[in-house]
Amino acid sequence: MFIAILTYKKPLSEVDKFLAAHREYLAEHYAAGDFIVSGPQTPRIGGVIMIKADNRAAVDFIIAQDPFNINEIADYQIVEFTPTMFVESSRSNILK
């Protein structure tokens, strides 16, 4: 399991120009089963995506497709972790 922490490196006016394309990218990866949860940071300095992938190379491939990455809108910090505790009702959704 991975968490991508995005930090905007451009003003929000630039971020907003690519927001629709970024949301389409998110929708495609939710449909593919790659993403579990995502959303903006508060305050709006970036975002967070929880990613289900077998390895870091798969995550890097997925992130390379993000319009925020392609257009140099955000930097990405990738954190790999092993879930050991979770809400039981969420287990089937997260660990599939």
Short mmCIF file of C-alpha atoms in Angstrom, two decimals:
data_model
loop_
_atom_site.label_atom_id
_atom_site.label_comp_id
_atom_site.label_asym_id
_atom_site.label_seq_id
_atom_site.Cartn_x
_atom_site.Cartn_y
_atom_site.Cartn_z
CA MET A 1 0.00 0.00 0.00
CA PHE A 2 1.23 3.47 -0.80
CA ILE A 3 0.33 7.04 0.00
CA ALA A 4 1.19 9.80 -2.45
CA ILE A 5 1.47 13.22 -0.83
CA LEU A 6 1.26 15.96 -3.45
CA THR A 7 2.61 19.43 -2.77
CA TYR A 8 1.72 22.16 -5.23
CA LYS A 9 4.68 24.02 -6.64
CA LYS A 10 2.61 26.43 -8.71
CA PRO A 11 -0.05 28.98 -7.64
CA LEU A 12 -3.63 27.73 -7.25
CA SER A 13 -4.56 29.61 -10.43
CA GLU A 14 -2.25 27.21 -12.33
CA VAL A 15 -3.44 24.18 -10.32
CA ASP A 16 -7.05 24.95 -11.22
CA LYS A 17 -6.24 24.94 -14.95
CA PHE A 18 -5.39 21.22 -14.70
CA LEU A 19 -7.94 20.21 -12.04
CA ALA A 20 -10.50 18.75 -14.46
CA ALA A 21 -7.84 16.63 -16.18
CA HIS A 22 -6.49 15.53 -12.78
CA ARG A 23 -9.98 14.47 -11.69
CA GLU A 24 -10.42 12.45 -14.90
CA TYR A 25 -7.10 10.74 -14.15
CA LEU A 26 -8.30 9.97 -10.61
CA ALA A 27 -11.60 8.55 -11.93
CA GLU A 28 -9.75 6.26 -14.35
CA HIS A 29 -7.58 4.86 -11.57
CA TYR A 30 -10.51 4.42 -9.20
CA ALA A 31 -12.25 2.44 -11.96
CA ALA A 32 -9.11 0.34 -12.41
CA GLY A 33 -8.98 -0.37 -8.66
CA ASP A 34 -5.67 1.46 -8.15
CA PHE A 35 -6.92 4.22 -5.84
CA ILE A 36 -8.66 3.79 -2.49
CA VAL A 37 -9.15 7.36 -1.30
CA SER A 38 -7.97 10.82 -2.33
CA GLY A 39 -8.54 14.46 -1.61
CA PRO A 40 -7.02 17.90 -1.10
CA GLN A 41 -4.92 18.81 1.89
CA THR A 42 -6.27 21.41 4.31
CA PRO A 43 -5.16 24.11 3.78
CA ARG A 44 -5.10 23.57 0.01
CA ILE A 45 -1.36 23.18 -0.50
CA GLY A 46 -1.58 19.83 -2.28
CA GLY A 47 -3.38 16.53 -2.04
CA VAL A 48 -3.21 12.93 -0.86
CA ILE A 49 -3.88 9.69 -2.74
CA MET A 50 -3.93 6.22 -1.19
CA ILE A 51 -2.77 3.75 -3.83
CA LYS A 52 -3.08 -0.02 -3.98
CA ALA A 53 -0.13 -1.36 -5.99
CA ASP A 54 2.21 -4.33 -5.92
CA ASN A 55 5.41 -2.30 -5.94
CA ARG A 56 6.98 1.14 -6.23
CA ALA A 57 7.53 0.77 -9.98
CA ALA A 58 3.78 0.38 -10.47
CA VAL A 59 3.17 3.51 -8.39
CA ASP A 60 5.73 5.46 -10.39
CA PHE A 61 4.01 4.37 -13.61
CA ILE A 62 0.62 5.51 -12.28
CA ILE A 63 1.96 8.86 -11.02
CA ALA A 64 3.68 9.49 -14.37
CA GLN A 65 0.18 9.68 -15.94
CA ASP A 66 -1.11 12.41 -13.60
CA PRO A 67 -1.65 15.73 -15.40
CA PHE A 68 -0.33 17.45 -12.26
CA ASN A 69 2.92 15.53 -12.76
CA ILE A 70 3.06 15.90 -16.55
CA ASN A 71 2.55 19.68 -16.28
CA GLU A 72 4.89 20.09 -13.27
CA ILE A 73 2.11 21.33 -11.02
CA ALA A 74 3.01 19.21 -7.98
CA ASP A 75 5.85 17.36 -6.31
CA TYR A 76 5.13 13.84 -5.02
CA GLN A 77 6.29 12.18 -1.84
CA ILE A 78 5.56 8.44 -1.96
CA VAL A 79 5.24 6.53 1.32
CA GLU A 80 5.00 2.73 1.30
CA PHE A 81 3.38 1.07 4.29
CA THR A 82 1.89 -2.23 5.40
CA PRO A 83 -1.62 -1.89 6.86
CA THR A 84 -1.87 -3.89 10.07
CA MET A 85 -4.93 -2.27 11.66
CA PHE A 86 -8.12 -1.12 9.98
CA VAL A 87 -11.84 -0.76 10.51
CA GLU A 88 -13.23 -4.23 9.84
CA SER A 89 -15.97 -3.00 7.48
CA SER A 90 -13.31 -1.27 5.37
CA ARG A 91 -11.01 -4.28 5.11
CA SER A 92 -12.63 -5.81 2.05
CA ASN A 93 -12.47 -2.49 0.17
CA ILE A 94 -8.90 -1.61 1.12
CA LEU A 95 -7.14 -4.94 0.98
CA LYS A 96 -8.69 -6.47 -2.14
#
